[in-house]
Amino acid sequence: MGENEPSAPGPAQQDKKMAYHKVNADQRAQGHSPYLDNDELQATALELEWDMEKELEEPGFDHFRLDSAVQHHLGNSQSPDLDLEPIQASSSPKGRFQRLQEDPDYISHYTRQAPKSNRCSFFRILKVFCTALILFIFGIVIGYYARKKCPSPPASQEPNNPHIYHEILKEIKAENIQQIYRDLLQYTREDDVDVAMKILVQWHSQGLEDVRLVNYSVLLDLPDSSSNTVTLKSSGECFYPSGQQCSRDPKTLHSQDLLYSYAAYSAKGTLEAELVDVQYGTMEDLLRIQAITNVTKKIALLKLGQSPLLYKLSLLEDAGFGGVLLYADPCDLPKTTDLADKAFMVSLNSGGDPSTPGYASIGKKIISLNIQSVTTYKTISNVIGYLKGAVFPDRYIIIGSHHSSLNPYGGQGWASSTAVITALIQALTLKAKRGWRPDRTIVFCSWGGTAFGNIGSYEWAEDLKRVLQRNVVAYVSLHDPVRGNSTLHPVASPSLQQLAAESQSLNCVEKTRCPGSNVSSVQIQGDSDYFINHLGVPATQFSYEDIKTSENSSFLSEALFPVHATKTEELDPSFSLHETIAKLTGQVTLKIANEPVLPFNALDIALEVQNSLKGDEVGVPQLLAVASRLRDTAELFQSDEMRPANDPKERAPVRVRMLNDVLQSLEKSFLVHQAPPGLYRNILYRLDERTSQFSVLLEALEHCKLHQSNETIQAALSEVLNSINSAQVYFKAGLDVFETTLAGKK
């Protein structure tokens, strides 16, 4: 479901003026990005100037709801208007940072004596004294009874104390995760809405008080009653996509695997044409094929792997192919994996509900592809739970998993993801029952529709885009946490790499083989997509994988093979790997939710940019020059603002809140306006472990070979330059704001 925004702001929006003013165009560095002015990149480098004399009412959870204009897209929901009234941000008629000085947690450090008057009469003084005495006694009585009934305020418990983290994480146990996993397996044959409702009940029973079910009616592409087939014209032999012959009695086959072996959102009908082996569909493969034959309207025999499927399909379509027959090369699979005669599903949907976008060598062999599927609207559900923050409830850390989406897609694989997030909820709520609260709000999400293009997360984020752009601090992914048992594979955006590495060293034990794992910023599958590529939110994910037998196996996870419960238990019989993932995720989440200064590293972003330019063949001097300026500014920002803010003796609350707002939006500058299909819009992420360069520049270079034109490389180079320039302006503006705003207040 896409955004359905009104043409003009509502009355509430007209009355409330943000205390941010965009930097004028003449204040930007040369080469600024024209794309930073569109709606996709709000709250970026151009929104750093605070006017502390104007009113600012921060949009908190009271704004975290759906407009009536988009209500008709929803199906039955437990909370139709997504009313999050119980979780509201504090508001004040004063500026946002003036409001901090009134916070009870800070008053004791910054109180001022009231001015005394020499003109008060004796009787007036006596009257004031008596009134104060009465109020004092009354306050003692109220305080006595309130103290007996109410727990101590969260601030007094030092929620960012590492000892608190240890107490929470020690409650996460492998045997608990295993029991939750086995309980979830009972739901695998039920409808998506029913599964979501049972997850909701389970989360609530664990102590998560505020849990909602959010339903969407979305366009899905489902298998028809008959399976897709491939027929050889020369012999008339018919095969199912798994390779099994059609002549066999379907009842003796794995009928579900046959039925659900298809490409969601592909074209329908029958195509008869010559089959051409294009290997992995790389640019070299296509150039080689085009040099020896005309490929127009022919069918490409394509291996999965090496690069995103959507990107390879766009190249094949551009070259003139009329269809594609996909397969996974057994040589690319880990030795522990046996996928012989196993069907699989892929989705050709780039993300969200496709009906509301933006709101989500074998020679001379003739074959006939018969593609059958049905498009229909169905209800998918998200489960959203909240653990309200005690100090900054209007700042959210989102932890995302996914659940069964119209069985049997993915088999029981989703149960791993849900079991881990449920165990984490259990540990956090157990501490919350004793009076503890995180400083920032933690939002737990179990997404529906993941197999069809991350529809659930896209629709939810598209509906709440404006609030999420301002308020989401980080996204922590639990997508398929245990897909192997050989290697821990941590992925984090540049600003979170240091935190992910530190958390890994604290939580890993010898038996789980964590040491030696490097944190990288590479494209990952799952529901983090929208948050990374449309909101510019820092993200991280921990998962276990098998050692790759070949570099070609990257992006094989785009194919969804049915996963059975026995497979998960074989990979992790003691569930110790699940426990490690839960604790790593919990450690990172607690740090982000509770540290006074967000544990994001500005300098690491600049270093990642410089590393991405190593070996680049295009525009090296110009790119290196702007990257060098970015690093210099980032170093200054790190030393002048980050260092004193992280020292409790030098820390000023008003500067901390301003600093956190700057840190929260560090990566938004690196969202390019457009990227090739399947490639991230966030240029800070690489395609895979084999490449370190900017993906959009590498793709543009490849495209030049195909079209004999440098138009694409110039456009890509411009986008990258604009992004780096914008980030440099952002850092510089942040430094200027701290100095000018606070100097003015003095």
XYZ file of C-alpha atoms in Angstrom:
746
model
C 0.000 0.000 0.000
C 1.552 3.227 -1.035
C 1.436 6.656 0.456
C -1.693 8.636 -0.286
C -0.586 12.047 0.793
C -2.948 15.064 0.695
C -2.090 17.858 -1.653
C -1.873 20.396 1.133
C -0.828 20.104 4.769
C -3.536 19.604 7.324
C -4.474 22.225 9.910
C -2.260 20.639 12.527
C 0.709 20.763 10.206
C 0.015 24.374 9.281
C -0.038 25.462 12.923
C 3.189 23.709 13.886
C 6.389 25.057 12.366
C 9.488 22.992 12.579
C 12.461 24.771 14.128
C 14.670 23.548 11.348
C 15.362 25.819 8.384
C 16.951 24.524 5.232
C 20.323 25.978 4.414
C 19.992 28.327 1.467
C 21.201 27.119 -1.901
C 24.045 29.614 -1.913
C 25.377 28.089 1.301
C 25.879 24.661 -0.245
C 29.167 23.449 -1.583
C 29.613 23.406 -5.328
C 28.341 20.251 -6.937
C 25.411 19.828 -4.558
C 22.927 17.157 -5.482
C 19.677 18.221 -7.161
C 18.138 15.088 -5.744
C 18.448 16.252 -2.171
C 15.508 18.590 -2.698
C 12.917 15.860 -3.240
C 10.719 14.160 -0.665
C 12.897 11.049 -0.582
C 15.709 12.894 1.190
C 14.038 15.025 3.816
C 15.890 15.523 7.076
C 19.294 15.407 5.371
C 22.230 17.780 5.311
C 20.011 20.751 4.516
C 17.968 20.598 7.728
C 20.553 21.442 10.296
C 19.878 25.048 11.261
C 17.867 25.318 14.443
C 15.801 28.404 15.341
C 15.422 27.975 19.067
C 13.063 30.951 19.464
C 10.301 29.363 17.369
C 7.936 26.695 18.511
C 8.773 23.093 17.790
C 6.537 20.232 18.663
C 8.346 16.995 17.869
C 6.116 14.472 16.076
C 6.042 11.550 18.432
C 3.782 8.582 18.703
C 0.732 10.848 18.686
C 1.487 11.378 14.995
C 2.404 7.723 14.499
C -0.896 6.742 12.869
C -2.468 6.322 9.470
C -4.326 9.139 7.760
C -7.978 8.535 6.959
C -7.063 8.927 3.305
C -5.298 5.587 3.321
C -7.677 3.692 5.546
C -9.474 2.060 2.640
C -6.343 0.060 1.802
C -6.451 -1.727 5.136
C -8.162 -4.987 5.784
C -9.552 -5.977 9.142
C -7.215 -4.727 11.822
C -7.151 -4.985 15.508
C -6.350 -1.301 15.543
C -7.748 0.239 12.341
C -6.269 3.700 12.875
C -2.980 2.419 14.272
C -3.559 4.610 17.285
C -0.388 4.746 19.276
C -1.739 7.215 21.809
C -0.215 5.448 24.828
C 3.269 6.232 23.567
C 3.699 9.957 23.112
C 6.666 12.245 22.986
C 6.908 15.017 25.491
C 5.933 18.332 23.971
C 6.523 21.919 24.892
C 5.630 25.326 23.453
C 9.337 26.036 23.511
C 12.080 24.797 21.244
C 13.140 21.173 21.195
C 16.480 21.756 22.921
C 15.065 24.234 25.413
C 12.686 21.443 26.348
C 15.648 19.270 27.314
C 16.706 21.751 29.941
C 13.322 21.279 31.601
C 13.676 17.483 31.667
C 13.636 16.135 35.240
C 16.764 14.128 34.498
C 18.740 17.285 33.874
C 17.285 19.900 36.251
C 19.503 18.897 39.132
C 22.586 19.751 37.088
C 21.376 23.026 35.635
C 19.115 24.662 38.261
C 19.247 28.384 38.776
C 18.313 30.429 41.870
C 15.189 32.512 41.526
C 15.783 36.270 41.758
C 15.137 37.750 45.191
C 13.031 40.817 45.823
C 13.904 43.407 48.485
C 10.485 45.021 48.361
C 8.430 42.222 49.898
C 6.603 43.173 53.044
C 6.796 41.089 56.181
C 3.214 39.883 55.769
C 3.769 38.917 52.169
C 6.850 36.942 53.180
C 4.901 35.282 55.965
C 2.088 34.425 53.553
C 4.514 32.891 51.066
C 6.273 30.983 53.847
C 3.038 29.498 55.149
C 1.888 28.531 51.676
C 5.238 26.902 50.942
C 5.135 25.028 54.256
C 1.674 23.650 53.547
C 2.679 22.601 50.039
C 5.872 21.032 51.399
C 3.990 18.921 53.937
C 1.373 18.004 51.327
C 4.152 16.993 48.925
C 5.801 14.780 51.543
C 2.522 12.939 52.134
C 1.912 12.410 48.419
C 5.506 11.400 47.843
C 5.406 8.887 50.682
C 2.410 7.028 49.309
C 3.544 7.352 45.702
C 6.927 5.899 46.605
C 5.257 2.901 48.199
C 3.211 2.159 45.100
C 5.460 3.227 42.220
C 8.836 1.851 41.114
C 11.889 4.059 41.043
C 12.275 6.216 37.935
C 14.293 4.548 35.178
C 16.960 7.223 35.221
C 18.003 6.311 38.732
C 18.814 2.786 37.633
C 21.450 3.886 35.131
C 19.919 1.966 32.204
C 23.115 2.348 30.175
C 25.105 0.479 32.791
C 26.785 -2.595 31.199
C 25.748 -4.586 34.259
C 22.116 -4.009 33.285
C 22.842 -5.295 29.786
C 24.388 -8.449 31.223
C 21.383 -9.083 33.460
C 19.045 -8.819 30.478
C 21.094 -10.912 28.055
C 21.727 -13.753 30.516
C 17.974 -14.448 30.430
C 18.298 -15.473 26.759
C 18.809 -19.235 26.797
C 19.109 -21.751 23.964
C 16.534 -24.108 25.465
C 13.945 -21.320 25.622
C 14.500 -20.439 21.961
C 14.178 -24.095 21.003
C 10.872 -24.397 22.851
C 9.522 -21.226 21.226
C 10.619 -22.553 17.831
C 8.816 -25.857 18.313
C 5.668 -24.052 19.471
C 5.730 -21.920 16.316
C 5.898 -25.000 14.081
C 2.310 -25.749 15.058
C 1.231 -22.656 13.094
C 2.940 -23.421 9.770
C -0.208 -24.663 8.036
C -2.349 -21.704 9.013
C -3.242 -18.520 7.175
C -0.970 -15.500 7.401
C -3.442 -13.493 9.474
C -3.947 -16.384 11.903
C -0.193 -16.877 12.293
C 0.279 -13.158 12.930
C -2.489 -13.158 15.545
C -0.896 -16.053 17.416
C 2.475 -14.301 17.384
C 0.736 -11.252 18.813
C -0.777 -13.324 21.608
C 2.588 -14.906 22.322
C 4.373 -11.562 22.505
C 1.695 -10.211 24.798
C 1.976 -13.238 27.060
C 5.722 -12.591 27.341
C 4.937 -9.215 28.893
C 4.942 -6.869 25.908
C 1.946 -4.732 26.789
C 1.500 -2.698 23.622
C 1.203 -5.038 20.594
C -0.868 -4.366 17.464
C -1.921 -6.245 14.362
C -1.738 -4.164 11.193
C -3.412 -5.643 8.112
C -3.021 -4.710 4.451
C -4.918 -5.846 1.385
C -2.218 -6.219 -1.265
C -1.769 -7.611 -4.765
C -0.087 -11.029 -4.707
C 0.929 -13.281 -7.596
C 0.050 -16.856 -6.654
C 0.406 -20.214 -8.412
C -2.492 -21.466 -10.478
C -4.014 -24.883 -9.822
C -1.634 -26.341 -12.419
C 2.138 -26.201 -12.242
C 4.354 -24.328 -14.683
C 5.924 -26.589 -17.304
C 8.848 -26.753 -19.745
C 8.339 -28.769 -22.965
C 11.043 -29.853 -25.434
C 9.782 -29.350 -28.989
C 12.070 -32.019 -30.487
C 10.826 -34.888 -28.292
C 7.614 -33.550 -26.815
C 8.845 -34.355 -23.318
C 7.306 -32.247 -20.564
C 9.049 -31.315 -17.305
C 8.100 -29.480 -14.158
C 10.426 -26.657 -13.040
C 12.073 -29.047 -10.566
C 13.169 -31.301 -13.443
C 10.678 -34.093 -12.754
C 8.716 -35.379 -15.747
C 5.093 -34.380 -16.180
C 4.184 -37.970 -17.137
C 4.624 -39.111 -13.545
C 1.592 -39.163 -11.313
C 1.607 -35.816 -9.483
C 0.328 -37.538 -6.352
C 3.622 -39.401 -6.044
C 5.594 -36.178 -6.289
C 6.119 -33.417 -3.800
C 3.020 -31.668 -5.098
C 3.438 -28.567 -2.951
C 7.006 -28.056 -4.124
C 5.817 -28.419 -7.722
C 2.939 -26.027 -7.292
C 4.937 -23.365 -5.566
C 7.875 -23.450 -7.971
C 7.455 -20.247 -9.906
C 8.486 -16.624 -10.258
C 6.041 -14.297 -8.579
C 4.984 -11.336 -10.740
C 6.412 -12.806 -13.954
C 4.627 -12.539 -17.294
C 1.931 -15.165 -17.966
C 1.336 -17.300 -21.016
C 3.320 -19.580 -23.322
C 6.575 -18.727 -25.077
C 8.213 -21.041 -27.623
C 11.732 -20.083 -28.644
C 15.344 -21.188 -28.897
C 17.174 -21.691 -25.600
C 20.447 -19.782 -25.171
C 22.834 -20.477 -22.288
C 23.905 -17.152 -20.790
C 25.637 -18.626 -17.709
C 25.313 -16.019 -14.910
C 24.110 -13.274 -17.235
C 27.079 -11.011 -16.566
C 28.024 -8.280 -19.013
C 30.848 -10.466 -20.336
C 28.405 -13.331 -20.872
C 25.990 -11.108 -22.797
C 28.697 -9.556 -24.974
C 29.985 -13.034 -25.806
C 26.505 -14.293 -26.745
C 25.577 -11.219 -28.788
C 28.776 -11.599 -30.823
C 27.732 -15.043 -32.090
C 23.930 -14.955 -32.320
C 20.831 -12.800 -32.436
C 19.085 -13.117 -29.063
C 15.860 -11.280 -29.888
C 12.816 -13.030 -28.379
C 14.883 -16.058 -27.384
C 14.854 -17.748 -23.960
C 17.879 -17.295 -21.713
C 19.067 -20.202 -19.578
C 20.302 -18.329 -16.519
C 22.149 -19.369 -13.364
C 21.317 -17.712 -10.075
C 24.211 -16.012 -8.316
C 26.917 -13.361 -8.709
C 24.575 -10.366 -8.884
C 20.946 -9.457 -8.092
C 18.359 -11.325 -10.155
C 16.384 -8.186 -10.980
C 19.522 -6.535 -12.344
C 20.369 -9.515 -14.565
C 16.804 -9.679 -15.849
C 16.964 -5.983 -16.766
C 20.126 -6.634 -18.804
C 18.545 -9.617 -20.567
C 15.450 -7.598 -21.374
C 17.597 -4.742 -22.635
C 19.486 -7.194 -24.858
C 16.190 -8.388 -26.402
C 15.496 -11.745 -24.739
C 11.850 -12.767 -24.507
C 12.038 -15.111 -21.513
C 14.289 -16.654 -18.880
C 14.617 -20.165 -17.455
C 16.268 -20.039 -14.030
C 18.267 -22.669 -12.193
C 20.790 -23.006 -9.354
C 24.096 -24.620 -10.281
C 24.868 -27.447 -7.783
C 28.526 -26.404 -7.906
C 27.562 -23.092 -6.260
C 25.842 -24.713 -3.294
C 27.514 -25.611 0.016
C 28.407 -29.291 0.313
C 25.964 -29.671 3.175
C 23.066 -28.621 0.967
C 21.204 -31.133 -1.191
C 18.715 -29.422 -3.466
C 18.423 -32.101 -6.135
C 14.899 -32.164 -7.579
C 13.930 -29.324 -5.272
C 11.732 -26.572 -6.622
C 12.143 -22.972 -5.558
C 10.365 -19.645 -5.703
C 11.717 -16.221 -6.652
C 9.996 -12.860 -6.651
C 10.378 -10.369 -9.480
C 8.884 -7.601 -7.350
C 11.359 -4.887 -6.423
C 9.507 -4.122 -3.204
C 6.099 -3.370 -1.745
C 2.634 -3.788 -3.215
C 3.123 -3.507 -7.010
C -0.387 -2.108 -7.393
C 0.593 0.940 -5.300
C 4.245 1.753 -6.095
C 5.921 4.327 -3.929
C 3.394 4.204 -1.340
C 6.356 -0.771 -2.524
C 25.410 -23.004 -23.946
C 22.840 -25.296 -25.457
C 22.639 -24.787 -29.214
C 19.433 -24.804 -31.299
C 17.246 -26.339 -28.633
C 13.642 -25.126 -28.899
C 11.550 -25.192 -25.740
C 8.100 -24.037 -24.744
C 7.658 -22.259 -21.426
C 4.143 -22.449 -20.002
C 3.768 -19.915 -17.199
C 0.628 -19.983 -15.068
C -0.111 -17.838 -12.053
C -2.975 -15.739 -10.752
C -2.928 -12.215 -9.374
C -5.292 -11.602 -6.503
C -5.721 -9.315 -3.523
C -5.121 -10.957 -0.167
C -4.603 -9.808 3.382
C -1.133 -9.876 4.851
C -0.434 -8.905 8.456
C 2.326 -7.244 10.428
C 2.716 -7.647 14.177
C 4.045 -4.448 15.769
C 4.988 -4.240 19.451
C 6.402 -1.380 21.485
C 8.588 -1.046 24.555
C 8.270 2.642 25.332
C 11.400 4.657 26.018
C 11.643 6.495 29.321
C 13.713 9.497 28.212
C 13.316 9.818 24.436
C 10.099 7.971 23.544
C 10.054 9.715 20.165
C 13.222 7.949 19.016
C 12.780 4.379 17.777
C 15.041 1.369 17.316
C 13.266 -1.162 15.074
C 13.985 -4.898 15.376
C 12.508 -6.802 12.429
C 11.808 -10.493 11.830
C 9.284 -12.153 9.495
C 6.613 -14.819 9.727
C 4.930 -17.318 7.446
C 3.473 -15.650 4.401
C 0.795 -17.798 2.770
C 2.230 -21.258 3.326
C 4.315 -23.066 2.335
C 6.640 -20.351 0.984
C 9.927 -20.723 2.808
C 8.692 -23.757 4.706
C 9.468 -23.399 8.406
C 12.410 -21.053 7.909
C 10.495 -18.117 9.358
C 10.159 -19.879 12.738
C 13.888 -19.340 13.406
C 13.523 -15.612 12.921
C 10.403 -15.361 15.068
C 11.810 -17.564 17.845
C 14.864 -15.320 18.233
C 12.912 -12.061 18.399
C 10.415 -13.601 20.825
C 13.223 -14.734 23.143
C 14.660 -11.214 23.035
C 11.264 -9.744 23.900
C 11.008 -12.176 26.806
C 14.354 -11.037 28.251
C 13.641 -7.329 27.841
C 10.124 -7.411 29.264
C 11.290 -9.448 32.246
C 13.584 -6.570 33.178
C 10.880 -4.025 32.367
C 8.540 -5.673 34.886
C 11.099 -4.773 37.565
C 10.935 -1.082 36.686
C 13.594 -0.802 33.976
C 12.943 1.009 30.719
C 15.185 1.755 27.739
C 15.911 5.423 27.104
C 14.624 5.178 23.542
C 11.593 3.244 22.316
C 12.191 -0.260 20.921
C 9.747 -1.343 18.196
C 9.440 -5.087 17.510
C 8.126 -6.034 14.064
C 7.163 -9.373 12.554
C 6.585 -8.734 8.879
C 4.208 -10.493 6.506
C 4.633 -10.746 2.725
C 8.439 -10.920 2.842
C 8.666 -13.597 0.107
C 6.779 -11.393 -2.360
C 9.088 -8.390 -2.215
C 9.086 -7.398 1.462
C 5.516 -6.179 1.087
C 4.626 -5.966 4.787
C 7.559 -3.771 5.759
C 7.226 -1.619 2.642
C 3.530 -0.914 3.205
C 3.969 -0.083 6.887
C 6.948 2.186 6.241
C 5.288 3.884 3.261
C 2.256 4.723 5.388
C 4.364 6.173 8.191
C 7.194 7.500 6.072
C 7.292 11.069 7.339
C 7.349 10.084 10.998
C 9.899 7.332 10.415
C 12.201 9.687 8.495
C 12.420 11.905 11.540
C 12.326 9.414 14.366
C 13.872 6.036 13.449
C 17.389 5.739 14.829
C 18.387 2.274 13.551
C 17.054 -0.962 12.057
C 18.257 -4.303 13.466
C 17.446 -7.249 11.189
C 16.726 -10.844 12.193
C 16.045 -12.123 8.680
C 16.962 -15.853 8.514
C 19.453 -15.759 11.412
C 20.645 -19.386 11.042
C 20.993 -20.426 7.401
C 24.176 -22.423 8.033
C 26.459 -23.361 10.910
C 29.991 -22.579 9.762
C 30.565 -18.833 9.883
C 29.140 -15.824 11.650
C 28.346 -13.200 9.036
C 27.844 -9.745 10.568
C 26.665 -6.954 8.280
C 26.377 -3.325 9.328
C 26.165 0.065 7.706
C 29.431 2.033 8.061
C 28.297 4.074 11.054
C 27.446 0.872 12.986
C 30.405 -1.330 12.019
C 32.397 -0.481 15.130
C 29.451 -1.220 17.420
C 28.771 -4.532 15.675
C 32.411 -5.568 16.036
C 32.487 -4.646 19.727
C 29.261 -6.528 20.434
C 30.605 -9.567 18.626
C 33.757 -9.693 20.754
C 31.733 -9.380 23.954
C 29.178 -12.093 23.229
C 30.831 -14.741 21.086
C 32.023 -17.942 22.667
C 34.552 -20.405 21.307
C 32.072 -23.149 20.382
C 30.162 -20.850 18.052
C 33.254 -19.926 16.030
C 32.792 -16.161 16.097
C 36.437 -14.931 16.199
C 37.784 -13.792 12.876
C 34.460 -12.674 11.423
C 34.721 -9.274 9.787
C 31.920 -6.738 9.755
C 31.122 -5.455 6.270
C 28.554 -3.304 4.498
C 27.100 -5.519 1.774
C 23.629 -5.923 0.321
C 21.442 -8.241 2.366
C 18.076 -9.866 1.780
C 14.986 -9.120 3.802
C 12.839 -6.372 5.226
C 15.653 -3.966 6.043
C 15.485 -2.911 2.371
C 13.071 -0.001 2.715
C 14.761 1.403 5.808
C 18.213 1.306 4.204
C 17.300 2.474 0.694
C 14.429 4.898 1.204
C 14.948 6.256 4.712
C 18.757 6.100 4.985
C 18.535 4.411 8.394
C 21.693 2.768 9.801
C 21.158 -0.993 9.896
C 22.832 -4.154 11.131
C 22.279 -7.913 10.958
C 23.940 -10.998 12.422
C 23.494 -14.438 10.832
C 25.200 -17.811 10.551
C 26.001 -19.176 7.102
C 27.819 -22.113 5.532
C 31.282 -21.573 4.119
C 30.818 -20.744 0.458
C 32.233 -23.285 -1.975
C 32.410 -20.638 -4.672
C 32.243 -16.874 -4.942
C 29.476 -17.424 -7.455
C 27.035 -18.425 -4.748
C 26.332 -14.881 -3.572
C 22.726 -13.836 -4.146
C 21.553 -17.451 -4.115
C 19.389 -16.512 -1.137
C 17.064 -14.756 -3.585
C 15.745 -18.228 -4.385
C 13.369 -19.479 -1.692
C 13.738 -23.208 -1.190
C 11.255 -24.776 1.214
C 12.958 -25.204 4.582
C 11.794 -28.038 6.803
C 12.030 -28.121 10.567
C 14.476 -31.015 10.508
C 16.928 -28.887 8.513
C 16.997 -26.165 11.161
C 17.487 -28.649 13.975
C 20.270 -30.359 12.015
C 22.089 -27.066 11.546
C 21.789 -26.073 15.198
C 20.684 -29.044 17.335
C 21.468 -27.322 20.634
C 20.160 -23.917 19.440
C 23.391 -22.344 20.680
C 23.758 -20.466 17.383
C 20.270 -19.041 17.836
C 21.226 -17.975 21.350
C 24.352 -16.220 20.097
C 22.401 -14.325 17.424
C 19.807 -13.271 20.014
C 22.475 -11.990 22.389
C 24.392 -10.148 19.664
C 21.181 -8.531 18.499
C 20.249 -7.668 22.076
C 23.645 -6.151 22.830
C 23.525 -3.884 19.794
C 19.922 -2.902 20.477
C 20.565 -2.040 24.122
C 23.567 0.091 23.232
C 21.626 2.082 20.642
C 18.566 2.371 22.880
C 20.364 3.479 26.039
C 23.676 5.187 25.378
C 23.407 8.974 25.988
C 25.292 9.544 22.725
C 24.249 7.282 19.858
C 27.094 4.790 19.245
C 27.490 5.795 15.601
C 30.885 6.523 14.077
C 31.004 9.455 11.686
C 34.626 8.920 10.683
C 33.936 5.323 9.619
C 31.571 6.633 6.950
C 34.309 8.820 5.474
C 36.745 5.912 5.573
C 34.237 3.644 3.834
C 33.870 6.237 1.076
C 37.618 6.379 0.571
C 37.893 2.587 0.527
C 35.163 2.435 -2.111
C 37.287 4.587 -4.421
C 40.297 2.260 -4.412
C 40.898 0.877 -7.871
C 38.145 3.002 -9.374
C 38.631 3.595 -13.071
C 36.515 6.719 -13.426
C 36.984 10.228 -12.104
C 39.581 9.239 -9.513
C 41.148 12.711 -8.901
C 37.813 14.462 -8.521
C 36.282 11.748 -6.347
C 39.370 11.429 -4.163
C 39.477 15.184 -3.616
C 35.903 15.425 -2.361
C 36.345 12.238 -0.308
C 39.412 13.779 1.330
C 37.408 16.876 2.303
C 34.724 14.629 3.743
C 37.278 12.812 5.863
C 38.809 16.043 7.155
C 35.407 17.372 8.192
C 34.414 14.050 9.745
C 37.625 13.983 11.802
C 36.902 17.504 13.046
C 33.331 16.537 13.869
C 34.535 13.438 15.714
C 37.074 15.333 17.808
C 35.152 18.542 18.500
C 31.682 17.097 19.137
C 31.799 13.329 19.600
C 34.707 13.233 22.056
C 33.391 15.771 24.608
C 29.873 14.388 24.328
C 31.124 10.923 25.250
C 32.896 12.276 28.331
C 30.401 12.522 31.228
C 32.418 15.365 32.747
C 32.089 17.512 29.620
C 28.663 16.345 28.462
C 25.951 19.002 28.132
C 22.426 17.592 27.633
C 21.388 20.220 25.100
C 24.426 19.459 22.940
C 23.862 15.727 23.266
C 20.345 15.938 21.857
C 21.535 18.103 18.982
C 24.465 15.763 18.351
C 22.214 12.693 18.316
C 19.944 14.302 15.742
C 22.974 14.870 13.509
C 24.251 11.312 14.023
C 20.822 9.862 13.288
C 20.848 11.275 9.763
C 24.477 10.627 8.831
C 23.704 8.143 6.050
C 20.775 9.920 4.395
C 23.090 11.937 2.163
C 24.186 8.753 0.399
C 20.793 7.850 -1.098
C 20.984 8.365 -4.848
C 17.875 9.278 -6.786
C 17.857 6.113 -8.873
C 19.806 2.871 -8.991
C 19.726 -0.056 -11.425
C 17.171 -2.762 -10.520
C 18.351 -4.906 -7.641
C 21.152 -2.516 -6.604
C 20.926 -0.468 -3.414
C 20.119 3.231 -3.629
C 22.304 3.619 -0.550
C 25.751 3.744 -2.152
C 27.532 2.960 1.116
C 26.654 -0.724 0.616
C 28.677 -2.924 -1.743
C 27.240 -5.646 -3.955
C 29.086 -8.425 -2.134
C 32.329 -9.358 -0.419
C 34.222 -9.590 -3.724
C 33.891 -5.907 -4.606
C 34.743 -2.790 -2.657
C 33.868 -0.105 -5.213
C 30.650 1.870 -5.412
C 28.111 -0.463 -7.017
C 26.470 2.221 -9.146
C 29.827 3.192 -10.677
C 30.757 -0.413 -11.417
C 27.379 -0.999 -13.058
C 27.709 2.166 -15.134
C 31.106 1.007 -16.399
C 29.605 -2.334 -17.400
C 26.722 -0.610 -19.141
C 29.139 1.441 -21.218
C 30.522 -1.794 -22.671
C 27.062 -2.879 -23.763
C 25.894 0.415 -25.298
C 29.230 1.917 -26.352
C 28.319 5.172 -24.601
C 29.621 7.016 -21.557
C 26.260 8.611 -20.753
C 25.497 6.234 -17.891
C 28.913 6.607 -16.299
C 28.637 10.401 -16.314
C 25.234 10.234 -14.650
C 26.449 7.774 -12.008
C 29.592 9.793 -11.373
C 27.490 12.910 -10.860
C 25.256 11.136 -8.340
C 28.200 9.816 -6.332
C 29.927 13.194 -6.320
C 26.741 14.928 -5.218
C 26.255 12.425 -2.407
C 29.755 12.834 -1.027
C 29.518 16.617 -1.334
C 26.172 16.634 0.454
C 27.593 14.558 3.286
C 30.512 16.963 3.637
C 28.101 19.912 3.756
C 26.071 18.030 6.354
C 29.039 17.510 8.669
C 30.169 21.118 8.222
C 26.676 22.470 8.825
C 26.420 20.373 11.961
C 29.592 21.927 13.337
C 28.409 25.432 12.446
C 25.023 24.897 14.070
C 26.556 23.848 17.366
C 28.704 26.939 17.496
C 26.313 29.607 16.202
C 23.171 28.387 17.955
C 24.701 27.885 21.355
C 26.768 31.064 21.114
C 23.583 32.977 20.335
C 21.817 31.541 23.357
C 24.679 32.604 25.611
